[in-house]
Amino acid sequence: MAYSFPEEVLEYVFSFINSDKDRNAVSLVCKSWYEIERWCRRRIFIGNCYAVTPGIMVRRFPEIRSVEIKGKPHFADFNLVPEGWGGYVYPWVVAMSRAYPWLEEIRLKRMVVSDECLELISKSFKNFKVLVMSSCEGFSTDGLASIVANCRNLKELDLRESEVEDLSGHWLSHFPDTCTSLVSLNIACLASEVSFSALERLVSRCPNLKSLQLNRAVPLEKLPNLLRGAPQLVELGTGAYSAELRPELLSNLFDAFTVCKELKGLSGFWDVVPAYLPAIYPVCNGLTSLNLSYATIQSPDISKLISQCQNLERLWVLDYIEDSGLDILATCCKNLEELRVFPSDPYGVEQNVALTEQGLVSVSEGCPKLQSVLYFCRRMSNAALVTIARNRPNLIRFRLCIIEARATDYLTLEPLDAGFGAIVENCRELRRLSLSGLLTDRVFEYIGKHAKKLEMLSIAFAGDGDLGLHHVLSGCESLRKLEIRDSPFGDKALLANAAKLETMRSLWMSSCSVSYGACKLLGQRLPRLNVEVIDERGTPESRPESCPIEKLYIYRTVAGPRFDTPGFIWTMDEEGNTPLGIA
Amino acid sequence: MEEGFSRRGLELRLAPPGDQEHSLACSKTSTNFTKHTFQEKDHDPSLLSLGNSYSTITTHSACSGSKRGLDKSWLNESQTQTHKFLYYDQQKDLDLLPGMKKESSQSKGLVSELHKTEKQQAFSPDASAVKNTAGPNTSHKRTVPAPVVGWPPIRSFRKNIASNTSTKLKVEPKQEIVAPPHKSANEKQVESCCKGLFVKINMDGVPIGRKVDLKAYDSYEKLSCSVDELFRGLLAAQRDPSDENIQNQEGDTLITGLLDGRGEYTLVYEDNEGDRMLVGDVPWHMFVSTVKRLRVLKSSDVSSLFARGNKQSKNSTDAALIQ
């Protein structure tokens, strides 16, 4: 008992341990290690804001400097989670404002943030440095004004794809003239024009500015000056990349890019005029990340650009790249690790571009380091998937979206079970998988059998019945997040694998065949889960128990049922009573 | 475009009205099903079958392929329908998998129950093995499917890329890009850095020709659009030489109807045998492999060619066309 190292020594040792997993393991060794660890943990990640309460967090970890919290389920990105679902960060900020006066960093994803919240942040934490809000909503540019005005040491303000009520661009002018601490500024999601002179002055007085992502309202003409004010930039998101064709602007831009020797990442490129693309040639060779997913340029222009970016590790692009462009990518970019191809015309019935499965096959052949794929296309074959799987057993993330739901193998007209089966069988390190196309229970058999490292699985319009879900829940040992829509999975598989749900972060099922009765049973059987029935048709009590519910969200929690559920969500009670929720 | 379809040929389909979306979704697998389990009947999916047969036969328009989103309206319908459709060969899936663990709330019995209820499951869109009892003999044209919430899974800010407009900008309104974004005809032809198939293209009334990279297209439609883009500005400049406006091309008339004879101009080509041919008769890949150069001619000069397949008249007017 008295033979341990002095606490200070242990603390020092622990300070080198930064991964959450390791920290959690450390805290389980013995009580004294638990105590020491909890006092010296500085960073905390909360994957589900309802899995734990702010009070519990604050009580256990008194010295936190950096918090990351996630709210809504992933399918909220596709409008499957109704408005008002929850994910409010306010209670967290209130608790932290009292407990963590030295908090420096807040990172949020899919949470609802209000202007009051932002103001509270700006006034509560004297040393506040980093605010990242990814896919958040609920605040306006007024809230941003409070942050930039009051946080004297602000280093990062990153609004990634958040939905901001854009009242005006005036907020940017609230940065005090004395602010020189900015390292990262991402306002790409905002629509309003900010004051260009304020922006230029801000940029040029922050010597550590490494990442600047402008919004579309910043015209191309302003870019050369901004770049000259920040030649040390590592990441740049342009504004609108179009202007009338003027040779002097082109050469001005070209010269400005020449000065940016550190530039590794480029994005933006709204409204691209291809004639201005040569301006970025000076930096192409150094680029590791290129996001052209807003650039409506054609394959020849894309290809020309890509062929100069031999060191590219990450490419996000529209399907205008076509198979021909992907061939060039496969030839030229041998360091490619991540590829995302987005659809230019997702709702069109006809194929508008010559992008097929062949493009992905080419990249899988040509790019030995490819590990992360997101690919939208209109046709696929088992043969292609098998080829991809054999070419790239090092895949970690594979998300394939064949735009037509339940599309078959276009060559053999069969389901795509064999193809995805090959993926999970060959890619042993696969952590994330999204399925599409026509799929039977067979694919889930393969997944359950082979996908032992799979952590996140997304299923849509797939499977034949409960057996499919059973395969997944019983076979995928590492599964943390499962999201399913419009698939015929029902009660049996869920009930048979109820205990599995406690080992996962969350399960989402919408438009499936889960009955209200089964949900009640689950809620009863597993008190450490919140079983939330989402149904906009009114209380499930008004329908027979065997009636399927609309949506279901199950997650493990030590916080008990939440009290901020809107009227269309019912949390199943432990006692099996009429569920909690507003009737 | 959909080569798979031209290979399979036309198929007729039996279905009750309003069912065609679901049938389309299932038809391919049903066809497959017939191969697996009804070998003795030797089903040819292209044959029309009557009575209690399992084959579904589908009409596809050859040029539009099998594109279909998910029409949700049938989801409710098929719940109450008497005839349902074969979905997949369930038999193979229903063998008990070895090594299934026994959990406290689960027994082998439960697992086999899973299998049993598979067959009975009435969940509509993906109903398990269910019979396709014959309905009335109707074939339907494909309708545009109703959009499904959240499908395909893209974020809302990515939804309108192809037709993006900067509506909130306070700067001058930019061009609205509606179709695949071919920009102003001023842009120089960009050469692809690797091999392309460049052919000359000349237009009546325009002294300077262009070159197009046929590898950059995969359909006649795209080629036609591109030709329009290439020559629209030049043609306009020819008509009004004083107009040196290089910026805004919106005022120019589009060059349309290049392929169907309805426009002022028609697209023709010279093939590897030196013959003048109307563009559009053969599959795209065949065209690409035989084309040597392109011409955009005034339709009035080639009007006799518009009866498709009328090659003999082509030959007789060839002399008139050669310039």
Coordinates of N, CA and C in Angstrom, one line a residue, chain B residues 59-197:
Chain B
T59 N -40.0 -3.8 -68.2 CA -39.7 -2.8 -69.4 C -38.7 -1.8 -68.9
H60 N -37.7 -1.7 -69.7 CA -36.8 -0.6 -69.5 C -36.6 0.1 -70.7
S61 N -36.6 1.4 -70.6 CA -36.3 2.1 -71.8 C -34.8 2.1 -72.0
A62 N -34.4 1.7 -73.1 CA -33.0 1.4 -73.3 C -32.1 2.6 -73.0
C63 N -32.6 3.8 -73.4 CA -31.7 4.9 -73.2 C -31.6 5.4 -71.8
S64 N -32.6 5.2 -71.0 CA -32.6 5.8 -69.7 C -32.1 4.8 -68.6
G65 N -32.0 3.6 -69.0 CA -31.4 2.6 -68.1 C -32.4 2.4 -66.9
S66 N -31.8 1.9 -65.9 CA -32.7 1.5 -64.8 C -32.7 2.4 -63.6
K67 N -32.5 3.6 -63.9 CA -32.3 4.6 -62.8 C -33.7 4.7 -62.1
R68 N -33.6 4.5 -60.8 CA -34.8 4.7 -60.1 C -34.5 5.0 -58.6
G69 N -35.1 6.0 -58.2 CA -34.9 6.3 -56.7 C -36.0 5.4 -56.0
L70 N -36.2 5.7 -54.8 CA -37.1 4.8 -54.1 C -38.5 5.6 -54.0
D71 N -39.5 5.0 -54.6 CA -40.8 5.6 -54.6 C -41.4 5.1 -53.3
K72 N -41.7 6.0 -52.4 CA -42.1 5.5 -51.1 C -43.6 5.2 -51.1
S73 N -44.3 5.7 -52.1 CA -45.8 5.5 -52.1 C -46.1 4.0 -52.1
W74 N -45.3 3.2 -52.7 CA -45.6 1.8 -52.8 C -45.4 1.1 -51.4
L75 N -44.6 1.7 -50.6 CA -44.3 1.1 -49.3 C -45.6 0.7 -48.5
N76 N -46.5 1.7 -48.6 CA -47.8 1.4 -47.9 C -48.7 0.5 -48.7
E77 N -48.6 0.7 -50.0 CA -49.4 -0.2 -50.8 C -49.2 -1.6 -50.6
S78 N -47.9 -2.0 -50.7 CA -47.6 -3.4 -50.8 C -47.8 -4.1 -49.5
Q79 N -48.1 -3.3 -48.4 CA -48.4 -4.0 -47.2 C -49.8 -4.7 -47.3
T80 N -50.6 -4.1 -48.1 CA -52.0 -4.6 -48.2 C -52.2 -5.4 -49.4
Q81 N -51.2 -5.5 -50.3 CA -51.4 -6.2 -51.5 C -51.5 -7.7 -51.3
T82 N -52.2 -8.3 -52.2 CA -52.2 -9.8 -52.1 C -51.0 -10.3 -52.9
H83 N -50.6 -9.7 -54.0 CA -49.5 -10.3 -54.7 C -48.2 -9.6 -54.2
K84 N -47.2 -10.4 -53.9 CA -46.0 -9.8 -53.6 C -44.9 -10.3 -54.5
F85 N -43.7 -9.9 -54.3 CA -42.7 -10.2 -55.3 C -41.6 -10.9 -54.6
L86 N -41.1 -11.8 -55.4 CA -39.9 -12.6 -55.0 C -38.8 -11.6 -54.8
Y87 N -38.1 -11.8 -53.7 CA -37.0 -10.8 -53.5 C -35.6 -11.5 -53.6
Y88 N -35.5 -12.6 -52.9 CA -34.1 -13.2 -53.0 C -34.3 -14.6 -52.6
D89 N -33.4 -15.4 -53.0 CA -33.5 -16.8 -52.7 C -33.2 -17.0 -51.2
Q90 N -34.3 -17.1 -50.4 CA -34.2 -17.2 -49.0 C -33.7 -18.5 -48.5
Q91 N -33.9 -19.5 -49.3 CA -33.6 -20.9 -48.9 C -32.2 -21.0 -48.4
K92 N -31.3 -20.4 -49.2 CA -29.9 -20.6 -48.8 C -29.6 -20.0 -47.5
D93 N -30.3 -18.9 -47.1 CA -29.9 -18.2 -45.9 C -30.4 -18.8 -44.7
L94 N -31.3 -19.8 -44.8 CA -32.1 -20.2 -43.6 C -31.4 -21.3 -42.9
D95 N -30.3 -21.8 -43.4 CA -29.6 -22.8 -42.6 C -29.1 -22.3 -41.3
L96 N -29.2 -23.0 -40.3 CA -28.7 -22.5 -39.0 C -27.2 -22.4 -39.1
L97 N -26.7 -21.3 -38.7 CA -25.3 -21.0 -38.8 C -24.6 -21.8 -37.6
P98 N -23.5 -22.4 -37.9 CA -22.8 -23.1 -36.8 C -22.3 -22.1 -35.8
G99 N -22.2 -22.5 -34.6 CA -21.5 -21.7 -33.6 C -22.2 -20.5 -33.1
M100 N -23.5 -20.5 -33.3 CA -24.2 -19.4 -32.7 C -24.3 -19.6 -31.2
K101 N -23.9 -18.5 -30.5 CA -23.9 -18.7 -29.1 C -25.2 -18.7 -28.4
K102 N -25.3 -19.3 -27.3 CA -26.5 -19.3 -26.6 C -26.5 -18.3 -25.5
E103 N -27.4 -17.3 -25.5 CA -27.4 -16.3 -24.5 C -28.5 -16.6 -23.6
S104 N -28.5 -15.9 -22.5 CA -29.5 -16.3 -21.5 C -30.9 -16.1 -22.0
S105 N -31.1 -15.1 -22.7 CA -32.5 -14.8 -23.2 C -32.7 -15.4 -24.6
Q106 N -31.8 -16.2 -25.0 CA -31.9 -16.7 -26.3 C -31.6 -18.2 -26.4
S107 N -32.2 -18.9 -27.2 CA -31.9 -20.3 -27.4 C -31.8 -20.6 -28.8
K108 N -31.4 -21.8 -29.1 CA -31.4 -22.2 -30.5 C -32.8 -22.1 -31.1
G109 N -33.7 -22.3 -30.2 CA -35.1 -22.2 -30.6 C -35.4 -20.8 -31.1
L110 N -34.9 -19.9 -30.4 CA -35.1 -18.5 -30.8 C -34.5 -18.2 -32.1
V111 N -33.3 -18.7 -32.3 CA -32.7 -18.4 -33.6 C -33.4 -19.1 -34.7
S112 N -33.9 -20.3 -34.5 CA -34.6 -20.9 -35.6 C -36.0 -20.2 -35.8
E113 N -36.4 -19.6 -34.7 CA -37.6 -18.7 -34.8 C -37.3 -17.5 -35.7
L114 N -36.1 -17.0 -35.5 CA -35.7 -15.9 -36.4 C -35.9 -16.3 -37.9
H115 N -35.5 -17.6 -38.1 CA -35.6 -18.0 -39.5 C -37.0 -18.2 -39.9
K116 N -37.8 -18.8 -39.0 CA -39.2 -19.0 -39.4 C -39.9 -17.6 -39.7
T117 N -39.7 -16.7 -38.8 CA -40.5 -15.5 -38.9 C -40.0 -14.7 -40.1
E118 N -38.8 -15.0 -40.5 CA -38.3 -14.4 -41.8 C -39.3 -14.5 -42.9
K119 N -39.8 -15.7 -43.0 CA -40.7 -16.0 -44.1 C -42.0 -15.3 -43.9
Q120 N -42.4 -15.1 -42.7 CA -43.7 -14.6 -42.5 C -43.7 -13.1 -42.4
Q121 N -42.5 -12.5 -42.3 CA -42.4 -11.1 -42.0 C -43.1 -10.3 -43.0
A122 N -43.9 -9.4 -42.5 CA -44.8 -8.7 -43.4 C -44.2 -7.3 -43.7
F123 N -43.0 -7.1 -43.2 CA -42.4 -5.7 -43.4 C -42.4 -5.4 -44.9
S124 N -43.0 -4.4 -45.3 CA -43.3 -4.2 -46.7 C -42.2 -4.1 -47.7
P125 N -41.3 -3.1 -47.5 CA -40.4 -2.9 -48.7 C -39.5 -4.1 -49.0
D126 N -39.1 -4.8 -47.9 CA -38.2 -5.8 -48.2 C -38.7 -7.2 -47.7
A127 N -40.0 -7.3 -48.1 CA -40.7 -8.6 -47.7 C -39.8 -9.8 -48.1
S128 N -39.7 -10.7 -47.2 CA -39.0 -11.9 -47.5 C -39.7 -12.7 -48.6
A129 N -39.2 -13.9 -48.8 CA -39.7 -14.7 -49.9 C -41.2 -14.7 -50.0
V130 N -41.7 -14.0 -50.9 CA -43.2 -14.0 -51.1 C -43.5 -14.2 -52.5
K131 N -44.6 -14.6 -52.8 CA -44.9 -15.0 -54.1 C -45.4 -13.9 -55.0
N132 N -45.1 -14.1 -56.2 CA -45.5 -13.1 -57.2 C -46.7 -13.7 -57.9
T133 N -47.9 -13.5 -57.3 CA -49.0 -14.0 -58.0 C -49.3 -13.1 -59.1
A134 N -49.8 -13.6 -60.2 CA -49.9 -12.8 -61.4 C -50.9 -11.7 -61.2
G135 N -50.5 -10.6 -61.7 CA -51.5 -9.5 -61.8 C -51.8 -9.3 -63.2
P136 N -52.6 -8.3 -63.4 CA -52.9 -7.9 -64.8 C -51.7 -7.6 -65.6
N137 N -51.8 -7.9 -66.8 CA -50.7 -7.7 -67.7 C -50.5 -6.2 -68.1
T138 N -49.7 -5.6 -67.4 CA -49.5 -4.2 -67.8 C -48.0 -3.9 -67.8
S139 N -47.6 -3.1 -68.7 CA -46.2 -2.6 -68.6 C -46.3 -1.1 -68.4
H140 N -45.5 -0.6 -67.6 CA -45.5 0.8 -67.3 C -44.3 1.6 -67.8
K141 N -44.5 2.8 -68.1 CA -43.3 3.7 -68.3 C -42.8 4.0 -66.9
R142 N -41.5 4.2 -66.9 CA -40.9 4.7 -65.7 C -41.3 6.1 -65.3
T143 N -41.7 6.3 -64.1 CA -42.0 7.6 -63.7 C -40.8 8.1 -62.8
V144 N -40.8 9.4 -62.7 CA -39.7 10.0 -61.8 C -40.1 9.7 -60.4
P145 N -39.2 9.0 -59.7 CA -39.6 8.6 -58.3 C -39.6 9.8 -57.3
A146 N -40.5 9.7 -56.3 CA -40.6 10.7 -55.3 C -39.3 10.7 -54.5
P147 N -38.8 11.9 -54.1 CA -37.6 11.9 -53.3 C -37.8 11.3 -51.9
V148 N -36.7 10.6 -51.5 CA -36.8 10.0 -50.1 C -36.0 10.9 -49.2
V149 N -36.5 11.1 -48.0 CA -35.8 11.9 -47.0 C -34.4 11.3 -46.7
G150 N -33.5 12.2 -46.8 CA -32.1 11.8 -46.4 C -31.4 10.8 -47.4
W151 N -32.0 10.7 -48.6 CA -31.3 9.8 -49.5 C -31.2 10.5 -50.9
P152 N -30.0 10.4 -51.5 CA -28.8 9.9 -51.0 C -28.2 10.7 -49.9
P153 N -27.4 10.1 -49.1 CA -27.0 10.7 -47.8 C -25.9 11.8 -48.1
I154 N -26.4 13.0 -48.4 CA -25.4 14.1 -48.5 C -25.9 15.3 -47.6
R155 N -25.0 16.1 -47.2 CA -25.4 17.2 -46.4 C -26.1 18.3 -47.2
S156 N -26.9 19.1 -46.6 CA -27.7 20.0 -47.3 C -26.9 21.0 -48.1
F157 N -25.7 21.4 -47.6 CA -25.0 22.4 -48.3 C -24.3 21.8 -49.6
R158 N -24.4 20.5 -49.8 CA -23.9 19.9 -51.0 C -25.0 19.6 -52.0
K159 N -26.2 20.0 -51.7 CA -27.3 19.5 -52.5 C -27.4 20.2 -53.9
N160 N -27.1 21.4 -53.9 CA -27.3 22.1 -55.2 C -26.1 22.5 -55.9
I161 N -25.1 21.7 -55.9 CA -23.8 22.1 -56.5 C -23.9 22.3 -57.9
A162 N -24.6 21.5 -58.6 CA -24.7 21.6 -60.1 C -25.4 22.8 -60.5
S163 N -26.3 23.3 -59.7 CA -27.0 24.5 -60.1 C -26.8 25.6 -59.1
N164 N -25.5 25.7 -58.7 CA -25.2 26.7 -57.6 C -25.4 28.1 -58.1
T165 N -25.9 28.9 -57.2 CA -26.0 30.3 -57.4 C -25.6 31.0 -56.1
S166 N -24.9 32.1 -56.3 CA -24.6 32.8 -55.1 C -25.6 33.9 -54.8
T167 N -26.7 33.4 -54.2 CA -27.8 34.3 -54.0 C -27.6 35.4 -53.0
K168 N -26.7 35.1 -52.0 CA -26.6 36.0 -50.9 C -25.5 37.0 -51.1
L169 N -24.8 36.8 -52.2 CA -23.6 37.7 -52.4 C -24.1 39.1 -52.6
K170 N -23.4 40.1 -52.1 CA -23.7 41.5 -52.4 C -23.0 41.9 -53.6
V171 N -22.1 41.1 -54.1 CA -21.4 41.5 -55.3 C -22.3 41.3 -56.5
E172 N -21.9 41.6 -57.7 CA -22.7 41.5 -58.9 C -23.2 40.0 -59.0
P173 N -24.4 39.9 -59.5 CA -24.9 38.5 -59.6 C -24.0 37.7 -60.6
K174 N -23.7 36.5 -60.2 CA -22.9 35.7 -61.1 C -23.8 34.9 -62.0
Q175 N -23.2 34.3 -63.0 CA -23.9 33.5 -63.9 C -24.5 32.3 -63.2
E176 N -25.7 32.0 -63.5 CA -26.3 30.8 -62.9 C -25.9 29.6 -63.7
I177 N -25.4 28.7 -63.1 CA -24.9 27.5 -63.8 C -26.0 26.4 -63.6
V178 N -26.6 26.0 -64.6 CA -27.7 25.1 -64.5 C -27.3 23.7 -64.8
A179 N -26.7 23.6 -66.0 CA -26.3 22.2 -66.4 C -24.9 22.0 -66.0
P180 N -24.3 20.8 -66.3 CA -22.9 20.6 -66.1 C -22.2 21.9 -66.6
P181 N -21.3 22.3 -65.8 CA -20.8 23.7 -65.9 C -19.9 24.0 -67.1
H182 N -20.4 24.0 -68.2 CA -19.5 24.5 -69.3 C -19.5 26.0 -69.3
K183 N -18.4 26.5 -69.2 CA -18.4 28.0 -69.0 C -18.3 28.7 -70.3
S184 N -17.9 29.9 -70.3 CA -18.0 30.7 -71.5 C -17.2 30.1 -72.6
A185 N -17.6 30.3 -73.8 CA -16.9 29.7 -74.9 C -15.6 30.3 -75.1
N186 N -15.2 31.3 -74.3 CA -13.9 31.8 -74.5 C -12.8 30.9 -74.0
E187 N -13.1 30.1 -73.1 CA -12.1 29.3 -72.5 C -11.4 28.5 -73.5
K188 N -10.1 28.4 -73.4 CA -9.3 27.6 -74.3 C -9.6 26.2 -74.0
Q189 N -9.6 25.4 -75.0 CA -9.7 24.0 -74.8 C -8.5 23.5 -73.9
V190 N -8.9 22.8 -72.8 CA -7.8 22.3 -72.0 C -7.4 21.0 -72.4
E191 N -6.2 20.8 -72.6 CA -5.7 19.4 -73.0 C -5.6 18.6 -71.8
S192 N -6.1 17.4 -71.9 CA -5.8 16.5 -70.7 C -4.4 16.1 -70.8
C193 N -3.8 15.9 -69.6 CA -2.3 15.8 -69.6 C -1.9 14.4 -70.1
C194 N -2.8 13.5 -70.0 CA -2.5 12.2 -70.6 C -3.3 12.0 -71.9
K195 N -3.2 10.9 -72.5 CA -3.7 10.8 -73.9 C -5.2 11.1 -74.0
G196 N -5.5 11.8 -75.0 CA -6.9 12.1 -75.3 C -7.2 11.8 -76.7
L197 N -8.4 11.9 -77.1 CA -8.7 11.7 -78.5 C -9.2 13.0 -79.1

